[in-house]
Amino acid sequence: MELKNPFLMLTVPERLRANKELIENLKVNAQHLITHFDLHATLLHILEDPENFVAKPVVDPNNATSILRPLGPAENRSCRDIPVPASYCLCEFDKEPLSPDNYREMADYAVREINRKLADERLAGVCANLTLGSVISVEAYTPEMVTKLYEITFDVHQNRARFRATIRGDVMVPSTFELTGGVDRINEYGKTADCIADQKPQMSPYCYCTGAKL
């Protein structure tokens, strides 16, 4: 939950706490779907027109609007209306469990993507080349034939690191596989990535140090 949908808390400056429109907007908007695109729109609002809390929003291509104003058309949006990976919408999609035995190629694809990311960061050799261990679980976003979207959990041989990824594609055609969002590390990695912790901390979840120096 915290990884995909972190808690958001706002503190309203004292001089604005008597503004009924602003406070009402925040109360109402707190009950609706909010994205990081909205936070960007909110920061722009503060920079460009900080005293206006009643103007109807102009919805941009990302379906974003300032949360300090009425959401307008965005009030009734769903995860299907915003350019955010389905894995970030925790409650809106139904998923059906599938047998992991048929999805090793999909998990292999995710492992290759992790290794490619390590190589792009020039960490090949410093971090071990990961190899697939087992596929732990697979769930299809329903209806499977329409979405072709799967959440797959797997581990690798190196330190039994466990990951979860959301992948779109035809199971029978590996060339169609595509990550939607990143690959998340979902178990503890402790000190196994200490060799890059200072220089490239964002890669620590994927790195199993080989002993070579960065």
GROMACS .gro file of C-alpha atoms in nm:
model
  214
    1MET     CA    1   0.000   0.000   0.000
    2GLU     CA    2   0.268   0.252   0.104
    3LEU     CA    3   0.479   0.171  -0.202
    4LYS     CA    4   0.207   0.249  -0.455
    5ASN     CA    5  -0.027   0.483  -0.267
    6PRO     CA    6   0.169   0.682  -0.008
    7PHE     CA    7  -0.017   0.891   0.248
    8LEU     CA    8  -0.065   1.257   0.154
    9MET     CA    9  -0.112   1.526   0.418
   10LEU     CA   10  -0.153   1.899   0.357
   11THR     CA   11  -0.125   2.183   0.606
   12VAL     CA   12  -0.322   2.494   0.516
   13PRO     CA   13  -0.149   2.823   0.610
   14GLU     CA   14  -0.321   2.998   0.900
   15ARG     CA   15  -0.418   3.301   0.693
   16LEU     CA   16  -0.619   3.077   0.458
   17ARG     CA   17  -0.797   2.861   0.714
   18ALA     CA   18  -1.093   3.099   0.725
   19ASN     CA   19  -1.146   3.064   0.349
   20LYS     CA   20  -1.464   2.855   0.327
   21GLU     CA   21  -1.425   2.773  -0.042
   22LEU     CA   22  -1.074   2.637   0.004
   23ILE     CA   23  -1.156   2.426   0.309
   24GLU     CA   24  -1.470   2.284   0.146
   25ASN     CA   25  -1.277   2.199  -0.171
   26LEU     CA   26  -1.016   2.009   0.027
   27LYS     CA   27  -1.279   1.817   0.223
   28VAL     CA   28  -1.465   1.715  -0.092
   29ASN     CA   29  -1.154   1.638  -0.299
   30ALA     CA   30  -1.012   1.417  -0.024
   31GLN     CA   31  -1.291   1.170  -0.107
   32HIS     CA   32  -1.199   1.146  -0.476
   33LEU     CA   33  -0.923   0.994  -0.685
   34ILE     CA   34  -0.612   1.214  -0.668
   35THR     CA   35  -0.292   1.160  -0.868
   36HIS     CA   36   0.058   1.306  -0.874
   37PHE     CA   37  -0.054   1.496  -1.186
   38ASP     CA   38  -0.303   1.680  -0.964
   39LEU     CA   39  -0.024   1.770  -0.722
   40HIS     CA   40   0.171   1.920  -1.012
   41ALA     CA   41  -0.137   2.119  -1.116
   42THR     CA   42  -0.177   2.231  -0.753
   43LEU     CA   43   0.178   2.364  -0.738
   44LEU     CA   44   0.121   2.555  -1.062
   45HIS     CA   45  -0.201   2.696  -0.917
   46ILE     CA   46  -0.013   2.820  -0.608
   47LEU     CA   47   0.247   2.988  -0.830
   48GLU     CA   48   0.011   3.145  -1.082
   49ASP     CA   49  -0.320   3.224  -0.908
   50PRO     CA   50  -0.289   3.149  -0.535
   51GLU     CA   51  -0.596   3.341  -0.416
   52ASN     CA   52  -0.850   3.190  -0.656
   53PHE     CA   53  -1.025   2.883  -0.515
   54VAL     CA   54  -1.353   2.896  -0.708
   55ALA     CA   55  -1.257   2.903  -1.077
   56LYS     CA   56  -1.365   2.598  -1.272
   57PRO     CA   57  -1.059   2.397  -1.374
   58VAL     CA   58  -0.940   2.344  -1.727
   59VAL     CA   59  -0.867   1.972  -1.745
   60ASP     CA   60  -0.530   1.907  -1.911
   61PRO     CA   61  -0.422   1.601  -2.118
   62ASN     CA   62  -0.333   1.415  -1.797
   63ASN     CA   63  -0.684   1.478  -1.660
   64ALA     CA   64  -0.524   1.682  -1.381
   65THR     CA   65  -0.652   1.978  -1.182
   66SER     CA   66  -0.557   2.164  -0.868
   67ILE     CA   67  -0.694   2.003  -0.552
   68LEU     CA   68  -0.745   2.352  -0.405
   69ARG     CA   69  -1.033   2.410  -0.650
   70PRO     CA   70  -1.345   2.211  -0.736
   71LEU     CA   71  -1.240   1.911  -0.944
   72GLY     CA   72  -1.513   1.974  -1.198
   73PRO     CA   73  -1.529   1.700  -1.466
   74ALA     CA   74  -1.241   1.521  -1.292
   75GLU     CA   75  -1.463   1.453  -0.991
   76ASN     CA   76  -1.614   1.144  -1.154
   77ARG     CA   77  -1.299   1.006  -1.313
   78SER     CA   78  -1.170   0.656  -1.252
   79CYS     CA   79  -0.839   0.479  -1.304
   80ARG     CA   80  -0.949   0.415  -1.661
   81ASP     CA   81  -0.951   0.790  -1.731
   82ILE     CA   82  -0.599   0.879  -1.619
   83PRO     CA   83  -0.253   0.793  -1.759
   84VAL     CA   84  -0.144   0.598  -1.451
   85PRO     CA   85  -0.043   0.228  -1.453
   86ALA     CA   86  -0.315  -0.006  -1.331
   87SER     CA   87  -0.092  -0.133  -1.050
   88TYR     CA   88  -0.132   0.205  -0.878
   89CYS     CA   89  -0.511   0.166  -0.864
   90LEU     CA   90  -0.544  -0.077  -0.577
   91CYS     CA   91  -0.920  -0.106  -0.544
   92GLU     CA   92  -1.071  -0.049  -0.885
   93PHE     CA   93  -0.977  -0.356  -1.088
   94ASP     CA   94  -1.079  -0.717  -1.031
   95LYS     CA   95  -0.804  -0.977  -1.061
   96GLU     CA   96  -0.822  -1.352  -1.112
   97PRO     CA   97  -0.550  -1.589  -0.982
   98LEU     CA   98  -0.384  -1.809  -1.243
   99SER     CA   99  -0.146  -2.103  -1.233
  100PRO     CA  100   0.214  -1.974  -1.212
  101ASP     CA  101   0.341  -2.271  -1.415
  102ASN     CA  102   0.248  -2.112  -1.748
  103TYR     CA  103   0.412  -1.773  -1.693
  104ARG     CA  104   0.786  -1.833  -1.663
  105GLU     CA  105   0.854  -1.654  -1.992
  106MET     CA  106   0.674  -1.349  -1.861
  107ALA     CA  107   0.876  -1.355  -1.539
  108ASP     CA  108   1.194  -1.407  -1.743
  109TYR     CA  109   1.108  -1.093  -1.937
  110ALA     CA  110   1.080  -0.895  -1.612
  111VAL     CA  111   1.419  -1.026  -1.495
  112ARG     CA  112   1.575  -0.923  -1.828
  113GLU     CA  113   1.429  -0.576  -1.782
  114ILE     CA  114   1.590  -0.550  -1.437
  115ASN     CA  115   1.926  -0.659  -1.581
  116ARG     CA  116   1.889  -0.410  -1.865
  117LYS     CA  117   1.822  -0.134  -1.614
  118LEU     CA  118   2.135  -0.231  -1.419
  119ALA     CA  119   2.337  -0.226  -1.742
  120ASP     CA  120   2.196   0.115  -1.839
  121GLU     CA  121   2.319   0.246  -1.503
  122ARG     CA  122   2.663   0.093  -1.573
  123LEU     CA  123   2.627  -0.150  -1.285
  124ALA     CA  124   2.685  -0.472  -1.477
  125GLY     CA  125   2.969  -0.650  -1.300
  126VAL     CA  126   2.923  -0.450  -0.981
  127CYS     CA  127   2.577  -0.601  -0.937
  128ALA     CA  128   2.512  -0.966  -1.021
  129ASN     CA  129   2.326  -1.059  -1.338
  130LEU     CA  130   1.995  -1.181  -1.198
  131THR     CA  131   1.847  -1.517  -1.299
  132LEU     CA  132   1.489  -1.628  -1.249
  133GLY     CA  133   1.418  -1.859  -0.958
  134SER     CA  134   1.048  -1.936  -0.925
  135VAL     CA  135   0.719  -1.778  -1.027
  136ILE     CA  136   0.528  -1.733  -0.703
  137SER     CA  137   0.192  -1.602  -0.820
  138VAL     CA  138   0.015  -1.460  -1.123
  139GLU     CA  139  -0.310  -1.265  -1.137
  140ALA     CA  140  -0.491  -1.145  -1.449
  141TYR     CA  141  -0.679  -0.819  -1.457
  142THR     CA  142  -1.028  -0.919  -1.568
  143PRO     CA  143  -1.152  -0.975  -1.828
  144GLU     CA  144  -0.818  -1.130  -1.925
  145MET     CA  145  -0.893  -1.150  -2.298
  146VAL     CA  146  -0.960  -0.776  -2.304
  147THR     CA  147  -0.694  -0.636  -2.071
  148LYS     CA  148  -0.406  -0.880  -2.142
  149LEU     CA  149  -0.268  -0.737  -1.818
  150TYR     CA  150  -0.102  -0.947  -1.549
  151GLU     CA  151   0.046  -0.893  -1.205
  152ILE     CA  152   0.327  -1.141  -1.154
  153THR     CA  153   0.532  -1.212  -0.841
  154PHE     CA  154   0.861  -1.397  -0.873
  155ASP     CA  155   1.200  -1.441  -0.713
  156VAL     CA  156   1.555  -1.472  -0.843
  157HIS     CA  157   1.834  -1.705  -0.738
  158GLN     CA  158   2.051  -1.420  -0.608
  159ASN     CA  159   1.962  -1.371  -0.238
  160ARG     CA  160   1.608  -1.499  -0.312
  161ALA     CA  161   1.518  -1.140  -0.399
  162ARG     CA  162   1.144  -1.116  -0.458
  163PHE     CA  163   0.981  -0.881  -0.708
  164ARG     CA  164   0.638  -0.788  -0.839
  165ALA     CA  165   0.564  -0.647  -1.185
  166THR     CA  166   0.260  -0.558  -1.392
  167ILE     CA  167   0.301  -0.670  -1.752
  168ARG     CA  168   0.079  -0.632  -2.057
  169GLY     CA  169   0.096  -0.872  -2.347
  170ASP     CA  170  -0.018  -1.193  -2.512
  171VAL     CA  171   0.104  -1.485  -2.301
  172MET     CA  172   0.160  -1.690  -2.617
  173VAL     CA  173   0.368  -1.416  -2.786
  174PRO     CA  174   0.657  -1.304  -2.560
  175SER     CA  175   0.758  -1.032  -2.806
  176THR     CA  176   0.443  -0.843  -2.704
  177PHE     CA  177   0.537  -0.819  -2.335
  178GLU     CA  178   0.555  -0.466  -2.196
  179LEU     CA  179   0.607  -0.343  -1.840
  180THR     CA  180   0.342  -0.101  -1.718
  181GLY     CA  181   0.511   0.084  -1.435
  182GLY     CA  182   0.827  -0.040  -1.270
  183VAL     CA  183   0.935  -0.365  -1.108
  184ASP     CA  184   0.894  -0.348  -0.730
  185ARG     CA  185   1.119  -0.521  -0.478
  186ILE     CA  186   0.888  -0.662  -0.211
  187ASN     CA  187   1.123  -0.825   0.038
  188GLU     CA  188   1.415  -0.700   0.245
  189TYR     CA  189   1.754  -0.660   0.078
  190GLY     CA  190   1.951  -0.546   0.383
  191LYS     CA  191   2.320  -0.486   0.315
  192THR     CA  192   2.337  -0.682  -0.011
  193ALA     CA  193   2.337  -0.357  -0.213
  194ASP     CA  194   2.578  -0.159   0.006
  195CYS     CA  195   2.831  -0.136  -0.278
  196ILE     CA  196   2.608   0.117  -0.458
  197ALA     CA  197   2.407   0.259  -0.168
  198ASP     CA  198   2.587   0.596  -0.173
  199GLN     CA  199   2.632   0.644  -0.548
  200LYS     CA  200   2.311   0.494  -0.690
  201PRO     CA  201   2.067   0.434  -0.404
  202GLN     CA  202   1.769   0.418  -0.642
  203MET     CA  203   1.911   0.093  -0.782
  204SER     CA  204   1.963  -0.075  -0.445
  205PRO     CA  205   1.643  -0.286  -0.466
  206TYR     CA  206   1.778  -0.455  -0.781
  207CYS     CA  207   2.146  -0.494  -0.691
  208TYR     CA  208   2.318  -0.796  -0.538
  209CYS     CA  209   2.679  -0.688  -0.494
  210THR     CA  210   2.942  -0.908  -0.655
  211GLY     CA  211   3.236  -0.763  -0.463
  212ALA     CA  212   3.355  -0.550  -0.753
  213LYS     CA  213   3.391  -0.177  -0.691
  214LEU     CA  214   3.178   0.087  -0.860
   0.00000   0.00000   0.00000
